[in-house]
Amino acid sequence: MNMTETMLWHGFLVFLRVGAAVSVLPAFGETSVPPRIKLGVALAFTAIIAPAVPVFETAPPGVGEIARYTATEGLIGLLMGISVRMFVFALQTAGTIAGQSTSLAQLFGGASGEPLPAVGNVLALGGTALAVTMGLHVYVAQFLIGSYILFPAGVFPAREIMTEWGVPQVSSAFAMAFRLAAPFVIISAIYNLMLGVINRAMPQLMVAFVGAPLITAGGLFLLFLVAPALLALWWGALQGFMINPVEGLR
């Protein structure tokens, strides 16, 4: 192939991986983002990433080569995007746990495109806004450039790598969700223990109706207090993962 064909082939292969990743990345891959915007973002990332990636084989590609690269690059891009998306899932899960613990599960639930409790919506939206403000696009470009070291182009991900790298990401996401929701779970446990003591002391008092406004107001006030710290902790974990995604393999 000549220089122009080589550059077009190289850019096409990079676009396959980048486009698949952008479709599920936080902020860029949201359902509320129009497809044309996603396409523009994918092309912009391709223009940034392609010069930083070694040029692929220059032999004229056949139908089999195109099909193989399309399958492998699309799959790898989805894996990389989902691995980052898991951090948003952690925020949403933490919000669901917090909402169920503090009787906020149905307050303004489903206000966005996804049927989440209010706390989950607030945390997911706040985390996404924080990530974009802190330069998410820079970390995404670095993350996708480094993905060619972990997953070479045209090669299906090895089962060993997926076991040692992918599975811990899922478990760590749920662990992070519980850590983020821990203040709400602790407050809920204390509240229910106090409610049980009062109910034992005064059986004739409808303590559930008296305490419902208290736990709701307390949950909102606790969210106001701890949300900045929770989002800072979440962003630190996301930033560390995107800088060094292979840390779990060591």
mmCIF file of C-alpha atoms in Angstrom:
data_model
loop_
_atom_site.group_PDB
_atom_site.id
_atom_site.type_symbol
_atom_site.label_atom_id
_atom_site.label_comp_id
_atom_site.label_asym_id
_atom_site.label_seq_id
_atom_site.Cartn_x
_atom_site.Cartn_y
_atom_site.Cartn_z
ATOM 1 C CA MET A 1 0.000 0.000 0.000
ATOM 2 C CA ASN A 2 1.096 3.567 -0.592
ATOM 3 C CA MET A 3 1.395 6.159 2.150
ATOM 4 C CA THR A 4 -2.171 7.430 1.817
ATOM 5 C CA GLU A 5 -3.697 3.957 1.923
ATOM 6 C CA THR A 6 -1.530 3.045 4.894
ATOM 7 C CA MET A 7 -2.635 6.118 6.833
ATOM 8 C CA LEU A 8 -6.304 5.511 6.000
ATOM 9 C CA TRP A 9 -6.049 1.854 7.022
ATOM 10 C CA HIS A 10 -4.274 2.829 10.222
ATOM 11 C CA GLY A 11 -6.861 5.482 11.054
ATOM 12 C CA PHE A 12 -9.705 3.085 10.296
ATOM 13 C CA LEU A 13 -8.351 0.476 12.716
ATOM 14 C CA VAL A 14 -7.876 3.068 15.453
ATOM 15 C CA PHE A 15 -11.401 4.379 14.833
ATOM 16 C CA LEU A 16 -12.861 0.887 15.286
ATOM 17 C CA ARG A 17 -11.458 0.634 18.808
ATOM 18 C CA VAL A 18 -12.059 4.262 19.729
ATOM 19 C CA GLY A 19 -15.613 4.322 18.388
ATOM 20 C CA ALA A 20 -16.589 1.213 20.342
ATOM 21 C CA ALA A 21 -15.064 2.639 23.517
ATOM 22 C CA VAL A 22 -16.683 6.068 23.119
ATOM 23 C CA SER A 23 -20.125 4.473 22.761
ATOM 24 C CA VAL A 24 -20.039 3.340 26.407
ATOM 25 C CA LEU A 25 -17.638 5.793 28.076
ATOM 26 C CA PRO A 26 -18.957 8.082 30.824
ATOM 27 C CA ALA A 27 -20.067 11.531 29.625
ATOM 28 C CA PHE A 28 -19.291 10.794 25.957
ATOM 29 C CA GLY A 29 -21.411 7.653 25.665
ATOM 30 C CA GLU A 30 -24.510 8.715 27.592
ATOM 31 C CA THR A 31 -27.883 7.919 26.058
ATOM 32 C CA SER A 32 -28.726 11.625 26.089
ATOM 33 C CA VAL A 33 -25.798 12.440 23.770
ATOM 34 C CA PRO A 34 -26.896 12.486 20.087
ATOM 35 C CA PRO A 35 -25.247 9.904 17.797
ATOM 36 C CA ARG A 36 -23.729 12.653 15.640
ATOM 37 C CA ILE A 37 -21.960 14.104 18.666
ATOM 38 C CA LYS A 38 -20.649 10.661 19.599
ATOM 39 C CA LEU A 39 -19.357 10.215 16.046
ATOM 40 C CA GLY A 40 -17.610 13.586 16.198
ATOM 41 C CA VAL A 41 -16.059 12.727 19.556
ATOM 42 C CA ALA A 42 -14.858 9.368 18.201
ATOM 43 C CA LEU A 43 -13.286 11.040 15.164
ATOM 44 C CA ALA A 44 -11.610 13.630 17.389
ATOM 45 C CA PHE A 45 -10.149 10.946 19.650
ATOM 46 C CA THR A 46 -9.024 9.008 16.560
ATOM 47 C CA ALA A 47 -7.137 12.050 15.301
ATOM 48 C CA ILE A 48 -5.411 12.325 18.688
ATOM 49 C CA ILE A 49 -4.656 8.648 19.252
ATOM 50 C CA ALA A 50 -3.681 7.489 15.746
ATOM 51 C CA PRO A 51 -0.348 9.399 15.589
ATOM 52 C CA ALA A 52 0.654 7.982 18.999
ATOM 53 C CA VAL A 53 0.043 4.353 18.003
ATOM 54 C CA PRO A 54 2.573 2.372 15.900
ATOM 55 C CA VAL A 55 1.477 1.903 12.292
ATOM 56 C CA PHE A 56 -0.117 -1.477 11.666
ATOM 57 C CA GLU A 57 0.814 -3.951 8.958
ATOM 58 C CA THR A 58 0.899 -2.393 5.512
ATOM 59 C CA ALA A 59 -0.073 -5.435 3.442
ATOM 60 C CA PRO A 60 -3.229 -4.881 1.346
ATOM 61 C CA PRO A 61 -6.091 -6.016 3.588
ATOM 62 C CA GLY A 62 -8.481 -8.650 2.342
ATOM 63 C CA VAL A 63 -12.033 -9.378 3.403
ATOM 64 C CA GLY A 64 -10.832 -11.790 6.068
ATOM 65 C CA GLU A 65 -8.381 -9.280 7.520
ATOM 66 C CA ILE A 66 -11.010 -6.542 7.607
ATOM 67 C CA ALA A 67 -13.499 -8.858 9.345
ATOM 68 C CA ARG A 68 -10.889 -9.996 11.883
ATOM 69 C CA TYR A 69 -9.772 -6.473 12.736
ATOM 70 C CA THR A 70 -13.368 -5.248 12.938
ATOM 71 C CA ALA A 71 -14.269 -7.998 15.407
ATOM 72 C CA THR A 72 -11.153 -7.721 17.550
ATOM 73 C CA GLU A 73 -10.911 -3.931 17.656
ATOM 74 C CA GLY A 74 -14.630 -3.513 18.326
ATOM 75 C CA LEU A 75 -14.504 -6.065 21.139
ATOM 76 C CA ILE A 76 -11.401 -4.533 22.716
ATOM 77 C CA GLY A 77 -12.895 -1.049 22.484
ATOM 78 C CA LEU A 78 -16.057 -2.207 24.224
ATOM 79 C CA LEU A 79 -14.019 -3.900 26.947
ATOM 80 C CA MET A 80 -11.979 -0.762 27.573
ATOM 81 C CA GLY A 81 -15.063 1.447 27.608
ATOM 82 C CA ILE A 82 -17.011 -0.860 29.906
ATOM 83 C CA SER A 83 -14.069 -1.056 32.314
ATOM 84 C CA VAL A 84 -14.317 2.719 32.757
ATOM 85 C CA ARG A 85 -18.109 2.634 32.763
ATOM 86 C CA MET A 86 -17.972 0.301 35.764
ATOM 87 C CA PHE A 87 -16.999 3.287 37.896
ATOM 88 C CA VAL A 88 -20.278 4.993 36.992
ATOM 89 C CA PHE A 89 -22.095 1.759 37.778
ATOM 90 C CA ALA A 90 -20.403 1.870 41.183
ATOM 91 C CA LEU A 91 -21.807 5.361 41.792
ATOM 92 C CA GLN A 92 -25.270 4.259 40.692
ATOM 93 C CA THR A 93 -25.151 1.169 42.894
ATOM 94 C CA ALA A 94 -23.947 3.258 45.836
ATOM 95 C CA GLY A 95 -26.838 5.658 45.261
ATOM 96 C CA THR A 96 -29.304 2.772 45.164
ATOM 97 C CA ILE A 97 -27.960 1.378 48.447
ATOM 98 C CA ALA A 98 -28.040 4.826 50.037
ATOM 99 C CA GLY A 99 -31.548 5.525 48.764
ATOM 100 C CA GLN A 100 -32.912 2.247 50.085
ATOM 101 C CA SER A 101 -31.201 2.810 53.435
ATOM 102 C CA THR A 102 -32.544 6.322 53.981
ATOM 103 C CA SER A 103 -36.031 6.058 52.454
ATOM 104 C CA LEU A 104 -35.015 8.184 49.460
ATOM 105 C CA ALA A 105 -35.423 5.433 46.896
ATOM 106 C CA GLN A 106 -38.586 6.853 45.312
ATOM 107 C CA LEU A 107 -37.965 10.582 45.727
ATOM 108 C CA PHE A 108 -37.684 11.979 42.184
ATOM 109 C CA GLY A 109 -36.719 8.478 41.015
ATOM 110 C CA GLY A 110 -36.561 8.099 37.250
ATOM 111 C CA ALA A 111 -36.061 11.808 36.598
ATOM 112 C CA SER A 112 -33.279 11.007 34.139
ATOM 113 C CA GLY A 113 -33.078 8.451 31.361
ATOM 114 C CA GLU A 114 -32.314 5.632 33.789
ATOM 115 C CA PRO A 115 -34.708 4.563 36.594
ATOM 116 C CA LEU A 116 -32.443 5.366 39.530
ATOM 117 C CA PRO A 117 -33.185 6.705 43.009
ATOM 118 C CA ALA A 118 -32.537 10.386 43.544
ATOM 119 C CA VAL A 119 -29.251 9.741 45.340
ATOM 120 C CA GLY A 120 -28.014 7.620 42.455
ATOM 121 C CA ASN A 121 -28.922 10.333 39.952
ATOM 122 C CA VAL A 122 -27.167 12.996 42.008
ATOM 123 C CA LEU A 123 -24.001 10.955 42.508
ATOM 124 C CA ALA A 124 -23.804 9.772 38.889
ATOM 125 C CA LEU A 125 -24.401 13.245 37.488
ATOM 126 C CA GLY A 126 -22.013 14.847 39.975
ATOM 127 C CA GLY A 127 -19.310 12.254 39.311
ATOM 128 C CA THR A 128 -19.611 12.671 35.548
ATOM 129 C CA ALA A 129 -19.447 16.454 35.823
ATOM 130 C CA LEU A 130 -16.428 16.216 38.123
ATOM 131 C CA ALA A 131 -14.632 13.835 35.747
ATOM 132 C CA VAL A 132 -15.200 16.097 32.748
ATOM 133 C CA THR A 133 -14.063 19.144 34.722
ATOM 134 C CA MET A 134 -10.886 17.362 35.821
ATOM 135 C CA GLY A 135 -9.878 16.502 32.253
ATOM 136 C CA LEU A 136 -11.564 13.187 31.502
ATOM 137 C CA HIS A 137 -10.800 13.545 27.786
ATOM 138 C CA VAL A 138 -7.046 13.666 28.475
ATOM 139 C CA TYR A 139 -7.159 10.525 30.594
ATOM 140 C CA VAL A 140 -9.342 8.762 28.012
ATOM 141 C CA ALA A 141 -6.795 9.480 25.269
ATOM 142 C CA GLN A 142 -3.952 8.215 27.449
ATOM 143 C CA PHE A 143 -6.017 5.189 28.467
ATOM 144 C CA LEU A 144 -6.799 4.188 24.884
ATOM 145 C CA ILE A 145 -3.222 4.698 23.739
ATOM 146 C CA GLY A 146 -2.036 2.413 26.526
ATOM 147 C CA SER A 147 -4.655 -0.182 25.596
ATOM 148 C CA TYR A 148 -2.527 -1.214 22.617
ATOM 149 C CA ILE A 149 0.105 -2.479 25.045
ATOM 150 C CA LEU A 150 -2.378 -4.611 26.969
ATOM 151 C CA PHE A 151 -4.432 -5.663 23.916
ATOM 152 C CA PRO A 152 -2.471 -5.643 20.622
ATOM 153 C CA ALA A 153 -4.412 -4.793 17.482
ATOM 154 C CA GLY A 154 -5.953 -7.682 15.592
ATOM 155 C CA VAL A 155 -5.556 -10.177 18.453
ATOM 156 C CA PHE A 156 -8.504 -11.448 20.457
ATOM 157 C CA PRO A 157 -8.085 -10.794 24.195
ATOM 158 C CA ALA A 158 -6.476 -13.766 25.896
ATOM 159 C CA ARG A 159 -8.617 -15.624 28.395
ATOM 160 C CA GLU A 160 -5.928 -15.323 31.054
ATOM 161 C CA ILE A 161 -5.804 -11.548 30.740
ATOM 162 C CA MET A 162 -9.585 -11.249 30.897
ATOM 163 C CA THR A 163 -9.679 -13.447 33.993
ATOM 164 C CA GLU A 164 -6.895 -11.593 35.802
ATOM 165 C CA TRP A 165 -7.879 -8.114 34.634
ATOM 166 C CA GLY A 166 -11.606 -8.055 33.892
ATOM 167 C CA VAL A 167 -13.069 -10.012 36.794
ATOM 168 C CA PRO A 168 -11.334 -7.945 39.530
ATOM 169 C CA GLN A 169 -12.727 -4.768 37.947
ATOM 170 C CA VAL A 170 -16.280 -6.005 38.479
ATOM 171 C CA SER A 171 -15.665 -7.053 42.077
ATOM 172 C CA SER A 172 -13.843 -3.807 42.879
ATOM 173 C CA ALA A 173 -16.770 -1.807 41.457
ATOM 174 C CA PHE A 174 -19.211 -3.435 43.880
ATOM 175 C CA ALA A 175 -16.744 -3.031 46.739
ATOM 176 C CA MET A 176 -16.394 0.662 45.929
ATOM 177 C CA ALA A 177 -20.174 1.034 45.774
ATOM 178 C CA PHE A 178 -20.547 -0.341 49.283
ATOM 179 C CA ARG A 179 -17.720 1.845 50.598
ATOM 180 C CA LEU A 180 -19.329 4.943 49.117
ATOM 181 C CA ALA A 181 -22.724 4.032 50.591
ATOM 182 C CA ALA A 182 -21.292 3.045 53.985
ATOM 183 C CA PRO A 183 -22.197 6.350 55.762
ATOM 184 C CA PHE A 184 -25.836 5.959 54.745
ATOM 185 C CA VAL A 185 -25.922 2.300 55.769
ATOM 186 C CA ILE A 186 -24.415 3.114 59.180
ATOM 187 C CA ILE A 187 -26.868 5.958 59.790
ATOM 188 C CA SER A 188 -29.743 3.716 58.740
ATOM 189 C CA ALA A 189 -28.613 0.968 61.130
ATOM 190 C CA ILE A 190 -28.368 3.441 64.022
ATOM 191 C CA TYR A 191 -31.775 4.902 63.155
ATOM 192 C CA ASN A 192 -33.491 1.503 63.022
ATOM 193 C CA LEU A 193 -31.828 0.443 66.289
ATOM 194 C CA MET A 194 -33.031 3.637 67.964
ATOM 195 C CA LEU A 195 -36.491 3.103 66.492
ATOM 196 C CA GLY A 196 -36.606 -0.413 67.903
ATOM 197 C CA VAL A 197 -35.641 0.806 71.381
ATOM 198 C CA ILE A 198 -38.318 3.502 71.312
ATOM 199 C CA ASN A 199 -40.905 1.020 70.068
ATOM 200 C CA ARG A 200 -40.091 -1.328 72.916
ATOM 201 C CA ALA A 201 -40.365 1.486 75.437
ATOM 202 C CA MET A 202 -43.583 2.958 73.969
ATOM 203 C CA PRO A 203 -45.476 0.263 72.016
ATOM 204 C CA GLN A 204 -48.510 2.490 71.588
ATOM 205 C CA LEU A 205 -46.528 5.149 69.715
ATOM 206 C CA MET A 206 -46.412 4.816 65.919
ATOM 207 C CA VAL A 207 -42.679 5.381 65.799
ATOM 208 C CA ALA A 208 -42.426 4.510 62.093
ATOM 209 C CA PHE A 209 -44.633 7.464 61.119
ATOM 210 C CA VAL A 210 -42.863 9.771 63.529
ATOM 211 C CA GLY A 211 -39.371 8.725 62.418
ATOM 212 C CA ALA A 212 -39.950 8.657 58.640
ATOM 213 C CA PRO A 213 -39.469 12.423 58.172
ATOM 214 C CA LEU A 214 -36.376 12.257 60.381
ATOM 215 C CA ILE A 215 -34.579 9.604 58.327
ATOM 216 C CA THR A 216 -35.512 11.368 55.069
ATOM 217 C CA ALA A 217 -34.222 14.722 56.262
ATOM 218 C CA GLY A 218 -31.177 13.070 57.788
ATOM 219 C CA GLY A 219 -30.405 11.278 54.519
ATOM 220 C CA LEU A 220 -30.571 14.515 52.538
ATOM 221 C CA PHE A 221 -28.401 16.331 55.067
ATOM 222 C CA LEU A 222 -25.899 13.470 55.093
ATOM 223 C CA LEU A 223 -25.762 13.555 51.303
ATOM 224 C CA PHE A 224 -25.016 17.268 51.479
ATOM 225 C CA LEU A 225 -22.175 16.627 53.910
ATOM 226 C CA VAL A 226 -20.454 13.597 52.407
ATOM 227 C CA ALA A 227 -21.078 13.939 48.662
ATOM 228 C CA PRO A 228 -17.937 16.060 48.007
ATOM 229 C CA ALA A 229 -15.730 13.565 49.840
ATOM 230 C CA LEU A 230 -17.379 10.577 48.142
ATOM 231 C CA LEU A 231 -16.962 12.072 44.681
ATOM 232 C CA ALA A 232 -13.340 12.997 45.405
ATOM 233 C CA LEU A 233 -12.657 9.414 46.507
ATOM 234 C CA TRP A 234 -14.393 8.092 43.398
ATOM 235 C CA TRP A 235 -12.471 10.378 41.051
ATOM 236 C CA GLY A 236 -9.169 9.370 42.660
ATOM 237 C CA ALA A 237 -9.957 5.702 42.011
ATOM 238 C CA LEU A 238 -11.028 6.390 38.415
ATOM 239 C CA GLN A 239 -7.965 8.529 37.762
ATOM 240 C CA GLY A 240 -5.637 5.878 39.167
ATOM 241 C CA PHE A 241 -7.262 3.170 37.051
ATOM 242 C CA MET A 242 -7.024 5.133 33.821
ATOM 243 C CA ILE A 243 -3.379 6.006 34.477
ATOM 244 C CA ASN A 244 -2.411 2.427 35.349
ATOM 245 C CA PRO A 245 -5.113 -0.057 34.292
ATOM 246 C CA VAL A 246 -2.785 -3.066 34.588
ATOM 247 C CA GLU A 247 -2.051 -2.586 38.281
ATOM 248 C CA GLY A 248 -4.357 -5.483 39.105
ATOM 249 C CA LEU A 249 -2.160 -7.830 37.058
ATOM 250 C CA ARG A 250 0.878 -7.269 39.264
#
